[in-house]
mmCIF file of C-alpha atoms and ligand atoms in Angstrom:
data_model
loop_
_atom_site.group_PDB
_atom_site.id
_atom_site.type_symbol
_atom_site.label_atom_id
_atom_site.label_comp_id
_atom_site.label_asym_id
_atom_site.label_seq_id
_atom_site.Cartn_x
_atom_site.Cartn_y
_atom_site.Cartn_z
ATOM 1 C CA MET U 1383 116.964 -4.214 40.841
ATOM 2 C CA ALA U 1384 116.814 -2.720 37.284
ATOM 3 C CA ARG U 1385 113.901 -0.226 36.684
ATOM 4 C CA ARG U 1386 112.600 0.209 32.976
ATOM 5 C CA PRO U 1387 112.171 3.795 32.846
ATOM 6 C CA LEU U 1388 108.808 5.557 31.943
ATOM 7 C CA VAL U 1389 108.320 8.709 29.935
ATOM 8 C CA MET U 1390 104.492 9.843 29.530
ATOM 9 C CA GLY U 1391 102.889 12.555 27.399
ATOM 10 C CA ASN U 1392 100.193 14.901 29.770
ATOM 11 C CA TRP U 1393 99.099 16.491 26.730
ATOM 12 C CA LYS U 1394 96.459 18.237 28.919
ATOM 13 C CA LEU U 1395 93.703 20.287 27.487
ATOM 14 C CA ASN U 1396 94.893 20.510 24.156
ATOM 15 C CA GLY U 1397 94.636 19.198 20.714
ATOM 16 C CA SER U 1398 91.857 18.170 17.888
ATOM 17 C CA LYS U 1399 91.396 15.247 16.055
ATOM 18 C CA ALA U 1400 93.825 16.238 13.411
ATOM 19 C CA PHE U 1401 96.746 17.071 16.102
ATOM 20 C CA THR U 1402 96.444 14.148 17.341
ATOM 21 C CA LYS U 1403 96.581 11.765 14.314
ATOM 22 C CA GLU U 1404 99.555 14.364 13.170
ATOM 23 C CA LEU U 1405 101.456 13.824 16.633
ATOM 24 C CA VAL U 1406 101.166 10.390 16.866
ATOM 25 C CA GLU U 1407 102.385 9.892 13.377
ATOM 26 C CA GLY U 1408 105.183 12.293 14.301
ATOM 27 C CA LEU U 1409 105.811 10.260 17.484
ATOM 28 C CA LYS U 1410 105.678 6.882 15.481
ATOM 29 C CA LYS U 1411 108.656 7.959 13.187
ATOM 30 C CA GLU U 1412 110.754 9.998 15.823
ATOM 31 C CA LEU U 1413 110.711 6.780 18.212
ATOM 32 C CA ALA U 1414 111.194 3.724 15.607
ATOM 33 C CA GLY U 1415 113.508 1.457 16.738
ATOM 34 C CA VAL U 1416 114.320 2.774 20.351
ATOM 35 C CA GLU U 1417 114.361 0.353 23.032
ATOM 36 C CA GLY U 1418 114.913 0.617 26.736
ATOM 37 C CA CYS U 1419 112.020 3.137 27.914
ATOM 38 C CA GLY U 1420 108.376 2.807 28.129
ATOM 39 C CA VAL U 1421 106.726 5.375 26.102
ATOM 40 C CA ALA U 1422 103.067 6.792 27.379
ATOM 41 C CA ILE U 1423 100.821 9.600 25.533
ATOM 42 C CA ALA U 1424 97.738 10.904 27.249
ATOM 43 C CA PRO U 1425 95.630 12.610 25.066
ATOM 44 C CA PRO U 1426 92.321 14.287 26.307
ATOM 45 C CA VAL U 1427 90.183 11.483 26.424
ATOM 46 C CA MET U 1428 88.027 13.122 23.393
ATOM 47 C CA TYR U 1429 90.621 11.527 21.383
ATOM 48 C CA LEU U 1430 91.460 7.994 22.622
ATOM 49 C CA ALA U 1431 90.012 6.442 19.410
ATOM 50 C CA GLU U 1432 92.205 8.677 17.069
ATOM 51 C CA ALA U 1433 95.358 7.992 19.199
ATOM 52 C CA GLU U 1434 94.477 3.928 19.461
ATOM 53 C CA ALA U 1435 93.733 4.185 15.412
ATOM 54 C CA ALA U 1436 96.921 6.318 14.721
ATOM 55 C CA LEU U 1437 99.014 4.028 16.919
ATOM 56 C CA ASN U 1438 97.504 0.511 15.708
ATOM 57 C CA CYS U 1439 98.994 0.476 12.324
ATOM 58 C CA GLY U 1440 100.144 -3.024 12.178
ATOM 59 C CA CYS U 1441 103.511 -2.639 10.933
ATOM 60 C CA SER U 1442 106.757 -2.671 12.088
ATOM 61 C CA CYS U 1443 106.947 1.304 13.326
ATOM 62 C CA GLY U 1444 107.640 3.221 16.795
ATOM 63 C CA GLY U 1445 103.552 2.638 17.255
ATOM 64 C CA LYS U 1446 104.170 -0.603 18.882
ATOM 65 C CA LEU U 1447 106.303 1.158 21.797
ATOM 66 C CA ILE U 1448 103.689 3.772 22.558
ATOM 67 C CA GLU U 1449 100.911 2.900 25.627
ATOM 68 C CA LEU U 1450 97.506 4.613 25.647
ATOM 69 C CA GLY U 1451 96.865 6.830 28.983
ATOM 70 C CA ALA U 1452 94.634 9.070 30.256
ATOM 71 C CA GLN U 1453 94.500 11.913 32.269
ATOM 72 C CA ASN U 1454 91.773 11.400 34.855
ATOM 73 C CA VAL U 1455 89.068 8.622 35.687
ATOM 74 C CA ASP U 1456 85.709 8.515 37.727
ATOM 75 C CA VAL U 1457 85.839 5.818 40.791
ATOM 76 C CA ASN U 1458 82.140 4.437 39.523
ATOM 77 C CA VAL U 1459 81.736 1.750 37.034
ATOM 78 C CA GLN U 1460 78.164 2.488 35.856
ATOM 79 C CA GLY U 1461 75.536 4.068 36.141
ATOM 80 C CA ALA U 1462 73.508 7.385 36.965
ATOM 81 C CA PHE U 1463 76.742 9.427 37.094
ATOM 82 C CA THR U 1464 76.413 11.867 34.595
ATOM 83 C CA GLY U 1465 79.334 13.016 32.866
ATOM 84 C CA ASP U 1466 81.735 10.589 34.226
ATOM 85 C CA ILE U 1467 84.383 7.992 32.931
ATOM 86 C CA SER U 1468 84.835 4.403 33.834
ATOM 87 C CA PRO U 1469 88.064 2.456 34.355
ATOM 88 C CA GLU U 1470 86.384 -0.036 32.413
ATOM 89 C CA MET U 1471 85.308 2.695 29.492
ATOM 90 C CA LEU U 1472 89.425 3.617 29.277
ATOM 91 C CA LYS U 1473 90.345 0.186 29.407
ATOM 92 C CA ASP U 1474 88.107 -0.115 26.368
ATOM 93 C CA PHE U 1475 90.278 2.048 24.153
ATOM 94 C CA GLY U 1476 93.420 0.365 24.952
ATOM 95 C CA VAL U 1477 94.635 2.291 27.859
ATOM 96 C CA LYS U 1478 97.015 1.142 30.301
ATOM 97 C CA TYR U 1479 98.094 4.191 32.003
ATOM 98 C CA VAL U 1480 95.949 6.824 34.235
ATOM 99 C CA ILE U 1481 96.864 9.669 35.873
ATOM 100 C CA ILE U 1482 95.401 10.222 39.119
ATOM 101 C CA GLY U 1483 96.434 13.462 41.387
ATOM 102 C CA HIS U 1484 97.335 15.948 39.201
ATOM 103 C CA SER U 1485 97.871 19.340 40.905
ATOM 104 C CA GLU U 1486 95.348 20.531 38.409
ATOM 105 C CA ARG U 1487 92.765 18.416 39.456
ATOM 106 C CA ARG U 1488 94.109 18.955 43.124
ATOM 107 C CA THR U 1489 93.332 22.517 42.781
ATOM 108 C CA TYR U 1490 90.937 23.608 40.082
ATOM 109 C CA HIS U 1491 88.240 20.530 40.921
ATOM 110 C CA ARG U 1492 89.246 20.257 44.659
ATOM 111 C CA GLU U 1493 90.074 16.490 44.718
ATOM 112 C CA CYS U 1494 91.474 15.370 48.058
ATOM 113 C CA ASP U 1495 93.851 12.856 49.223
ATOM 114 C CA GLY U 1496 90.862 10.483 50.042
ATOM 115 C CA PHE U 1497 89.187 10.727 47.028
ATOM 116 C CA ILE U 1498 92.629 10.174 44.798
ATOM 117 C CA ALA U 1499 92.813 7.178 47.221
ATOM 118 C CA LYS U 1500 89.445 5.727 45.765
ATOM 119 C CA LYS U 1501 90.529 6.204 42.283
ATOM 120 C CA PHE U 1502 93.774 4.322 42.658
ATOM 121 C CA ALA U 1503 91.725 1.245 43.880
ATOM 122 C CA ALA U 1504 89.482 1.545 40.868
ATOM 123 C CA LEU U 1505 91.949 1.464 38.521
ATOM 124 C CA LYS U 1506 93.779 -1.552 39.988
ATOM 125 C CA THR U 1507 90.527 -3.162 40.420
ATOM 126 C CA ALA U 1508 90.219 -2.348 36.777
ATOM 127 C CA GLY U 1509 93.882 -3.833 35.884
ATOM 128 C CA LEU U 1510 94.839 0.008 35.005
ATOM 129 C CA VAL U 1511 98.130 1.364 36.072
ATOM 130 C CA PRO U 1512 98.003 4.487 38.347
ATOM 131 C CA VAL U 1513 100.066 7.321 37.926
ATOM 132 C CA LEU U 1514 99.669 9.007 41.150
ATOM 133 C CA CYS U 1515 100.938 12.477 41.177
ATOM 134 C CA ILE U 1516 102.583 13.928 44.050
ATOM 135 C CA GLY U 1517 104.435 17.210 45.042
ATOM 136 C CA GLU U 1518 103.986 20.478 47.291
ATOM 137 C CA SER U 1519 103.557 24.069 46.204
ATOM 138 C CA GLU U 1520 106.145 26.568 46.305
ATOM 139 C CA GLU U 1521 104.617 27.878 50.072
ATOM 140 C CA GLU U 1522 104.915 24.593 50.984
ATOM 141 C CA ASN U 1523 108.620 24.070 49.146
ATOM 142 C CA GLU U 1524 109.283 27.475 51.232
ATOM 143 C CA ALA U 1525 108.178 26.395 54.486
ATOM 144 C CA GLY U 1526 110.373 23.086 54.564
ATOM 145 C CA LYS U 1527 106.661 21.088 54.214
ATOM 146 C CA THR U 1528 107.924 19.030 50.846
ATOM 147 C CA GLU U 1529 108.722 15.252 52.682
ATOM 148 C CA GLU U 1530 105.969 16.221 54.986
ATOM 149 C CA VAL U 1531 103.414 16.885 51.898
ATOM 150 C CA CYS U 1532 104.501 14.073 49.689
ATOM 151 C CA ALA U 1533 104.537 11.361 52.849
ATOM 152 C CA ARG U 1534 100.635 12.512 53.746
ATOM 153 C CA GLN U 1535 99.662 12.207 49.725
ATOM 154 C CA ILE U 1536 101.325 8.697 49.708
ATOM 155 C CA ASP U 1537 100.100 7.832 53.043
ATOM 156 C CA ALA U 1538 96.551 8.295 51.512
ATOM 157 C CA VAL U 1539 97.185 5.491 49.152
ATOM 158 C CA LEU U 1540 99.297 3.330 51.670
ATOM 159 C CA ASN U 1541 97.334 3.373 54.506
ATOM 160 C CA SER U 1542 93.889 2.487 52.488
ATOM 161 C CA LEU U 1543 95.438 -0.110 50.060
ATOM 162 C CA GLY U 1544 98.974 -1.534 51.907
ATOM 163 C CA ALA U 1545 102.019 -0.893 50.280
ATOM 164 C CA GLU U 1546 100.936 -3.831 47.829
ATOM 165 C CA ALA U 1547 99.339 -1.481 45.561
ATOM 166 C CA PHE U 1548 102.128 0.122 44.347
ATOM 167 C CA ASN U 1549 103.542 -3.420 42.613
ATOM 168 C CA GLY U 1550 103.539 -2.410 39.453
ATOM 169 C CA ALA U 1551 102.485 1.193 40.091
ATOM 170 C CA VAL U 1552 103.773 4.638 39.089
ATOM 171 C CA ILE U 1553 104.263 7.749 41.233
ATOM 172 C CA ALA U 1554 104.897 11.004 39.590
ATOM 173 C CA TYR U 1555 106.672 13.810 41.670
ATOM 174 C CA GLU U 1556 105.314 16.998 40.184
ATOM 175 C CA PRO U 1557 106.205 20.055 42.568
ATOM 176 C CA VAL U 1558 103.778 22.293 41.461
ATOM 177 C CA TRP U 1559 106.011 25.350 41.628
ATOM 178 C CA ALA U 1560 107.570 23.760 38.478
ATOM 179 C CA ILE U 1561 104.715 22.823 36.630
ATOM 180 C CA GLY U 1562 104.369 24.663 33.481
ATOM 181 C CA THR U 1563 106.702 27.570 34.777
ATOM 182 C CA GLY U 1564 109.963 26.522 33.090
ATOM 183 C CA LYS U 1565 111.393 26.530 36.613
ATOM 184 C CA SER U 1566 111.997 22.593 36.599
ATOM 185 C CA ALA U 1567 113.863 20.925 40.255
ATOM 186 C CA THR U 1568 117.165 20.551 39.681
ATOM 187 C CA PRO U 1569 118.388 16.749 39.316
ATOM 188 C CA ALA U 1570 119.670 16.783 43.056
ATOM 189 C CA GLN U 1571 116.693 18.391 44.309
ATOM 190 C CA ALA U 1572 114.290 15.772 42.605
ATOM 191 C CA GLN U 1573 116.715 13.127 43.439
ATOM 192 C CA ALA U 1574 116.479 14.071 47.060
ATOM 193 C CA VAL U 1575 112.880 13.640 47.105
ATOM 194 C CA HIS U 1576 112.772 10.664 44.804
ATOM 195 C CA ALA U 1577 114.791 8.673 47.201
ATOM 196 C CA PHE U 1578 112.508 10.136 50.238
ATOM 197 C CA ILE U 1579 109.596 8.865 48.722
ATOM 198 C CA ARG U 1580 111.169 5.233 47.871
ATOM 199 C CA GLY U 1581 112.295 5.278 51.692
ATOM 200 C CA HIS U 1582 108.700 6.199 52.840
ATOM 201 C CA ILE U 1583 107.185 3.249 50.718
ATOM 202 C CA ALA U 1584 110.061 1.038 51.695
ATOM 203 C CA LYS U 1585 109.414 1.580 55.602
ATOM 204 C CA LYS U 1586 106.375 -0.600 54.832
ATOM 205 C CA ASP U 1587 107.299 -2.795 51.840
ATOM 206 C CA LYS U 1588 111.613 -2.752 50.634
ATOM 207 C CA ALA U 1589 110.555 -5.027 47.399
ATOM 208 C CA VAL U 1590 107.656 -2.916 46.508
ATOM 209 C CA ALA U 1591 109.444 0.172 46.830
ATOM 210 C CA GLU U 1592 112.445 -0.963 44.646
ATOM 211 C CA GLN U 1593 110.108 -1.502 41.601
ATOM 212 C CA VAL U 1594 107.794 1.428 41.641
ATOM 213 C CA ILE U 1595 108.687 3.713 39.326
ATOM 214 C CA ILE U 1596 109.184 7.820 40.335
ATOM 215 C CA GLN U 1597 108.882 9.820 37.703
ATOM 216 C CA TYR U 1598 109.754 13.194 37.725
ATOM 217 C CA GLY U 1599 107.111 15.997 36.330
ATOM 218 C CA GLY U 1600 107.686 19.767 36.210
ATOM 219 C CA SER U 1601 109.110 21.480 33.157
ATOM 220 C CA VAL U 1602 110.851 18.691 32.181
ATOM 221 C CA ASN U 1603 111.970 19.532 28.522
ATOM 222 C CA ASP U 1604 114.847 18.184 25.694
ATOM 223 C CA ALA U 1605 117.307 20.202 27.288
ATOM 224 C CA ASN U 1606 117.092 19.398 30.937
ATOM 225 C CA ALA U 1607 115.872 15.694 30.608
ATOM 226 C CA ALA U 1608 119.464 13.739 30.357
ATOM 227 C CA GLU U 1609 120.426 15.334 33.687
ATOM 228 C CA LEU U 1610 117.952 14.494 35.463
ATOM 229 C CA PHE U 1611 118.008 10.998 34.574
ATOM 230 C CA THR U 1612 120.912 10.548 35.842
ATOM 231 C CA GLN U 1613 119.974 10.541 39.095
ATOM 232 C CA PRO U 1614 119.196 6.769 40.767
ATOM 233 C CA ASP U 1615 115.843 7.632 41.758
ATOM 234 C CA ILE U 1616 114.664 9.215 38.800
ATOM 235 C CA ASP U 1617 112.783 6.554 36.754
ATOM 236 C CA GLY U 1618 111.176 8.725 33.627
ATOM 237 C CA ALA U 1619 109.038 11.695 33.248
ATOM 238 C CA LEU U 1620 105.678 12.756 32.911
ATOM 239 C CA VAL U 1621 105.788 15.647 30.676
ATOM 240 C CA GLY U 1622 103.250 18.227 29.844
ATOM 241 C CA GLY U 1623 104.387 21.111 27.225
ATOM 242 C CA ALA U 1624 107.305 19.158 25.933
ATOM 243 C CA SER U 1625 105.279 16.300 25.083
ATOM 244 C CA LEU U 1626 103.410 18.207 22.436
ATOM 245 C CA LYS U 1627 106.203 18.402 19.674
ATOM 246 C CA ALA U 1628 107.345 15.159 18.710
ATOM 247 C CA ALA U 1629 110.861 15.894 18.472
ATOM 248 C CA ALA U 1630 111.337 17.322 22.059
ATOM 249 C CA PHE U 1631 108.915 14.432 23.150
ATOM 250 C CA ALA U 1632 111.205 11.956 21.454
ATOM 251 C CA THR U 1633 114.381 13.519 22.605
ATOM 252 C CA ILE U 1634 113.493 13.088 26.289
ATOM 253 C CA VAL U 1635 112.594 9.313 25.496
ATOM 254 C CA LYS U 1636 115.896 8.921 24.164
ATOM 255 C CA ALA U 1637 117.709 10.713 26.756
ATOM 256 C CA ALA U 1638 115.929 7.904 29.546
ATOM 257 C CA ALA U 1639 116.569 4.936 27.305
ATOM 258 C CA LYS U 1640 120.335 6.121 26.960
ATOM 259 C CA ALA U 1641 120.523 6.521 30.946
ATOM 260 C CA LYS U 1642 118.994 4.078 31.992
ATOM 261 C CA ASN U 1643 120.362 1.107 29.547
HETATM 262 P P1 PGA Q 2752 104.901 20.520 32.094
HETATM 263 O O1 PGA Q 2752 103.747 19.903 32.649
HETATM 264 O O2 PGA Q 2752 105.928 19.536 31.269
HETATM 265 O O3 PGA Q 2752 104.254 21.791 31.087
HETATM 266 O O4 PGA Q 2752 105.406 21.271 33.380
HETATM 267 C C1 PGA Q 2752 104.160 18.446 33.321
HETATM 268 C C2 PGA Q 2752 102.669 17.997 33.669
HETATM 269 O O5 PGA Q 2752 102.101 18.897 34.663
HETATM 270 O O6 PGA Q 2752 102.378 16.458 34.037
#
Protein backbone atom coordinates (compact mmCIF):
# COMPACT_ATOMS: atom_id res chain seq x y z
CA MET A 1 0.00 0.00 0.00
CA ALA A 2 1.34 3.39 -0.92
CA ARG A 3 1.55 5.78 1.99
CA ARG A 4 1.18 9.50 1.34
CA PRO A 5 4.22 11.21 2.85
CA LEU A 6 3.81 13.97 5.42
CA VAL A 7 6.28 16.78 5.98
CA MET A 8 5.56 18.83 9.07
CA GLY A 9 7.30 21.92 10.41
CA ASN A 10 7.83 22.16 14.15
CA TRP A 11 8.50 25.84 14.76
CA LYS A 12 9.20 25.27 18.47
CA LEU A 13 9.54 28.48 20.50
CA ASN A 14 10.08 30.78 17.55
CA GLY A 15 8.13 33.49 15.79
CA SER A 16 5.83 36.44 16.26
CA LYS A 17 2.58 37.56 14.65
CA ALA A 18 4.48 39.20 11.81
CA PHE A 19 6.85 36.26 11.36
CA THR A 20 3.92 33.82 11.20
CA LYS A 21 2.16 35.82 8.51
CA GLU A 22 5.33 36.25 6.49
CA LEU A 23 6.38 32.59 6.68
CA VAL A 24 2.90 31.32 5.78
CA GLU A 25 2.77 33.70 2.80
CA GLY A 26 6.20 32.49 1.72
CA LEU A 27 5.17 28.84 2.02
CA LYS A 28 2.01 29.37 0.01
CA LYS A 29 4.06 30.87 -2.79
CA GLU A 30 6.74 28.18 -2.71
CA LEU A 31 4.29 25.28 -2.47
CA ALA A 32 1.60 26.36 -4.96
CA GLY A 33 0.87 23.46 -7.30
CA VAL A 34 2.90 20.88 -5.36
CA GLU A 35 1.09 17.55 -5.09
CA GLY A 36 1.67 14.14 -3.58
CA CYS A 37 2.79 15.17 -0.10
CA GLY A 38 0.90 16.15 3.01
CA VAL A 39 2.20 19.39 4.51
CA ALA A 40 1.63 20.80 7.98
CA ILE A 41 3.07 23.56 10.13
CA ALA A 42 3.02 23.69 13.91
CA PRO A 43 3.55 27.30 15.04
CA PRO A 44 3.47 28.20 18.73
CA VAL A 45 -0.12 27.92 19.96
CA MET A 46 -0.22 31.73 20.43
CA TYR A 47 -0.01 32.18 16.67
CA LEU A 48 -2.51 29.58 15.48
CA ALA A 49 -5.06 32.29 14.76
CA GLU A 50 -2.61 34.23 12.58
CA ALA A 51 -1.57 31.05 10.79
CA GLU A 52 -5.18 29.95 10.27
CA ALA A 53 -6.14 33.32 8.83
CA ALA A 54 -3.08 33.46 6.57
CA LEU A 55 -3.76 29.93 5.26
CA ASN A 56 -7.45 30.46 4.54
CA CYS A 57 -7.23 33.14 1.91
CA GLY A 58 -9.85 31.53 -0.32
CA CYS A 59 -7.77 31.58 -3.51
CA SER A 60 -6.07 28.72 -5.31
CA CYS A 61 -2.58 29.27 -3.89
CA GLY A 62 -0.64 26.71 -1.86
CA GLY A 63 -2.58 27.57 1.29
CA LYS A 64 -5.02 24.72 0.77
CA LEU A 65 -2.21 22.21 0.78
CA ILE A 66 -0.93 23.25 4.19
CA GLU A 67 -2.60 21.90 7.32
CA LEU A 68 -2.26 23.29 10.81
CA GLY A 69 -0.55 21.48 13.64
CA ALA A 70 0.16 22.14 17.30
CA GLN A 71 3.26 21.35 19.34
CA ASN A 72 1.53 20.08 22.46
CA VAL A 73 -1.83 19.42 24.05
CA ASP A 74 -3.12 18.71 27.53
CA VAL A 75 -5.15 15.69 28.60
CA ASN A 76 -8.06 17.50 30.23
CA VAL A 77 -11.10 18.62 28.32
CA GLN A 78 -12.15 21.61 30.42
CA GLY A 79 -12.27 23.00 33.92
CA ALA A 80 -9.84 24.10 36.60
CA PHE A 81 -6.55 23.35 34.84
CA THR A 82 -4.67 26.64 34.81
CA GLY A 83 -2.54 27.15 31.74
CA ASP A 84 -3.75 24.07 29.89
CA ILE A 85 -4.95 23.85 26.28
CA SER A 86 -7.49 21.19 25.30
CA PRO A 87 -7.79 19.20 22.07
CA GLU A 88 -11.12 20.93 21.34
CA MET A 89 -9.48 24.36 21.63
CA LEU A 90 -6.89 23.33 19.06
CA LYS A 91 -9.67 22.03 16.80
CA ASP A 92 -11.39 25.40 17.13
CA PHE A 93 -8.39 26.90 15.29
CA GLY A 94 -8.46 24.33 12.51
CA VAL A 95 -5.66 22.17 13.90
CA LYS A 96 -5.39 18.65 12.48
CA TYR A 97 -2.03 17.28 13.71
CA VAL A 98 -0.67 17.48 17.26
CA ILE A 99 2.91 16.67 18.23
CA ILE A 100 3.19 14.70 21.47
CA GLY A 101 6.11 13.04 23.20
CA HIS A 102 8.73 15.35 21.74
CA SER A 103 12.07 14.78 23.46
CA GLU A 104 12.15 18.42 24.55
CA ARG A 105 8.92 17.86 26.47
CA ARG A 106 10.07 14.49 27.79
CA THR A 107 13.28 16.13 29.04
CA TYR A 108 12.33 19.66 30.15
CA HIS A 109 8.80 18.86 31.35
CA ARG A 110 9.41 15.31 32.55
CA GLU A 111 6.61 13.87 30.46
CA CYS A 112 6.60 10.10 30.83
CA ASP A 113 5.40 7.38 28.45
CA GLY A 114 2.14 6.89 30.38
CA PHE A 115 1.25 10.58 30.30
CA ILE A 116 2.05 10.77 26.59
CA ALA A 117 -0.22 7.77 25.98
CA LYS A 118 -3.01 9.70 27.74
CA LYS A 119 -2.44 12.61 25.38
CA PHE A 120 -2.59 10.17 22.47
CA ALA A 121 -5.97 8.93 23.74
CA ALA A 122 -7.29 12.47 24.24
CA LEU A 123 -6.37 13.36 20.65
CA LYS A 124 -8.02 10.24 19.23
CA THR A 125 -11.19 11.01 21.19
CA ALA A 126 -11.23 14.52 19.72
CA GLY A 127 -10.63 13.26 16.18
CA LEU A 128 -7.17 14.86 15.96
CA VAL A 129 -4.08 13.17 14.54
CA PRO A 130 -1.34 12.41 17.07
CA VAL A 131 2.23 12.83 15.85
CA LEU A 132 3.95 10.62 18.41
CA CYS A 133 7.66 11.43 18.75
CA ILE A 134 9.94 8.65 19.88
CA GLY A 135 13.69 8.16 19.84
CA GLU A 136 16.76 7.28 21.82
CA SER A 137 19.36 9.51 23.45
CA GLU A 138 23.01 9.43 22.41
CA GLU A 139 23.85 7.40 25.47
CA GLU A 140 21.12 4.86 24.72
CA ASN A 141 22.25 4.71 21.13
CA GLU A 142 25.83 3.99 22.10
CA ALA A 143 24.65 1.32 24.53
CA GLY A 144 22.80 -0.42 21.69
CA LYS A 145 19.41 0.34 23.21
CA THR A 146 17.75 2.11 20.27
CA GLU A 147 15.20 -0.62 19.54
CA GLU A 148 14.46 -1.22 23.20
CA VAL A 149 13.74 2.47 23.80
CA CYS A 150 11.58 2.86 20.69
CA ALA A 151 9.64 -0.31 21.55
CA ARG A 152 9.00 0.94 25.09
CA GLN A 153 7.77 4.32 23.85
CA ILE A 154 5.44 2.68 21.30
CA ASP A 155 4.25 0.04 23.76
CA ALA A 156 2.92 2.71 26.12
CA VAL A 157 0.30 3.43 23.45
CA LEU A 158 -0.03 -0.11 22.04
CA ASN A 159 -0.66 -1.67 25.44
CA SER A 160 -3.13 0.92 26.69
CA LEU A 161 -5.06 1.74 23.50
CA GLY A 162 -4.40 -1.22 21.20
CA ALA A 163 -2.86 -1.26 17.73
CA GLU A 164 -6.01 0.29 16.16
CA ALA A 165 -5.10 3.56 17.83
CA PHE A 166 -2.34 3.89 15.23
CA ASN A 167 -4.87 3.85 12.40
CA GLY A 168 -4.47 7.27 10.77
CA ALA A 169 -1.82 8.28 13.29
CA VAL A 170 1.72 9.50 12.70
CA ILE A 171 4.95 8.44 14.40
CA ALA A 172 8.06 10.61 14.22
CA TYR A 173 11.31 8.78 14.86
CA GLU A 174 13.61 11.46 16.20
CA PRO A 175 16.90 10.27 17.63
CA VAL A 176 17.60 12.80 20.37
CA TRP A 177 21.27 13.07 19.33
CA ALA A 178 20.17 14.27 15.91
CA ILE A 179 17.76 17.01 17.02
CA GLY A 180 19.13 20.48 16.43
CA THR A 181 22.69 19.18 16.22
CA GLY A 182 23.21 19.30 12.47
CA LYS A 183 24.07 15.59 12.73
CA SER A 184 21.22 13.75 11.04
CA ALA A 185 20.94 9.97 11.15
CA THR A 186 22.11 8.48 7.86
CA PRO A 187 19.35 7.23 5.54
CA ALA A 188 20.40 3.63 6.27
CA GLN A 189 20.47 4.17 10.04
CA ALA A 190 17.03 5.78 10.02
CA GLN A 191 15.57 3.16 7.66
CA ALA A 192 16.68 0.35 9.97
CA VAL A 193 14.88 1.90 12.94
CA HIS A 194 11.78 2.78 10.88
CA ALA A 195 11.56 -0.84 9.68
CA PHE A 196 11.91 -1.99 13.28
CA ILE A 197 9.10 0.34 14.43
CA ARG A 198 6.78 -0.81 11.65
CA GLY A 199 7.62 -4.43 12.38
CA HIS A 200 6.97 -3.92 16.06
CA ILE A 201 3.44 -2.67 15.35
CA ALA A 202 2.95 -5.40 12.73
CA LYS A 203 3.36 -8.01 15.45
CA LYS A 204 0.02 -6.73 16.78
CA ASP A 205 -1.66 -5.69 13.53
CA LYS A 206 -0.10 -5.91 10.06
CA ALA A 207 -2.62 -3.69 8.30
CA VAL A 208 -2.25 -0.92 10.87
CA ALA A 209 1.54 -1.12 10.61
CA GLU A 210 1.42 -0.86 6.82
CA GLN A 211 -0.56 2.38 6.81
CA VAL A 212 1.05 4.23 9.70
CA ILE A 213 3.13 7.23 8.63
CA ILE A 214 6.62 7.12 10.14
CA GLN A 215 8.41 10.43 9.75
CA TYR A 216 12.09 10.91 10.39
CA GLY A 217 13.14 13.95 12.40
CA GLY A 218 16.48 15.34 13.52
CA SER A 219 18.51 17.84 11.50
CA VAL A 220 16.54 17.30 8.30
CA ASN A 221 17.37 20.07 5.85
CA ASP A 222 17.09 20.96 2.17
CA ALA A 223 20.39 19.22 1.44
CA ASN A 224 19.84 15.82 3.12
CA ALA A 225 16.06 15.31 2.79
CA ALA A 226 15.95 13.77 -0.70
CA GLU A 227 18.28 10.94 0.23
CA LEU A 228 16.38 10.18 3.44
CA PHE A 229 13.14 9.92 1.44
CA THR A 230 14.59 7.26 -0.87
CA GLN A 231 14.20 4.81 2.04
CA PRO A 232 11.03 2.70 1.87
CA ASP A 233 9.94 3.15 5.49
CA ILE A 234 10.67 6.89 5.76
CA ASP A 235 7.32 8.53 5.05
CA GLY A 236 8.26 12.18 5.34
CA ALA A 237 9.85 14.32 8.01
CA LEU A 238 9.30 16.34 11.14
CA VAL A 239 11.44 19.42 10.59
CA GLY A 240 12.58 21.90 13.21
CA GLY A 241 15.18 24.51 12.26
CA ALA A 242 14.74 24.18 8.50
CA SER A 243 10.98 24.74 8.78
CA LEU A 244 11.58 28.39 9.72
CA LYS A 245 12.65 29.28 6.18
CA ALA A 246 10.05 28.99 3.41
CA ALA A 247 12.48 28.02 0.65
CA ALA A 248 14.26 25.30 2.66
CA PHE A 249 11.01 23.82 3.97
CA ALA A 250 9.49 23.82 0.47
CA THR A 251 12.55 22.04 -0.91
CA ILE A 252 12.02 19.29 1.68
CA VAL A 253 8.32 18.97 0.79
CA LYS A 254 9.11 18.78 -2.92
CA ALA A 255 11.77 16.14 -2.28
CA ALA A 256 9.21 13.97 -0.44
CA ALA A 257 6.62 14.42 -3.20
CA LYS A 258 9.19 13.44 -5.82
CA ALA A 259 10.64 10.46 -3.98
CA LYS A 260 7.29 8.91 -3.05
CA ASN A 261 5.33 9.31 -6.31
P1 LIG B 1 15.60 19.92 14.00
O1 LIG B 1 14.39 19.56 15.00
O2 LIG B 1 15.08 19.69 12.60
O3 LIG B 1 15.91 21.36 14.27
O4 LIG B 1 16.71 18.99 14.32
C1 LIG B 1 13.53 18.49 14.74
C2 LIG B 1 12.51 18.34 15.83
O5 LIG B 1 12.87 18.51 17.01
O6 LIG B 1 11.34 18.07 15.57
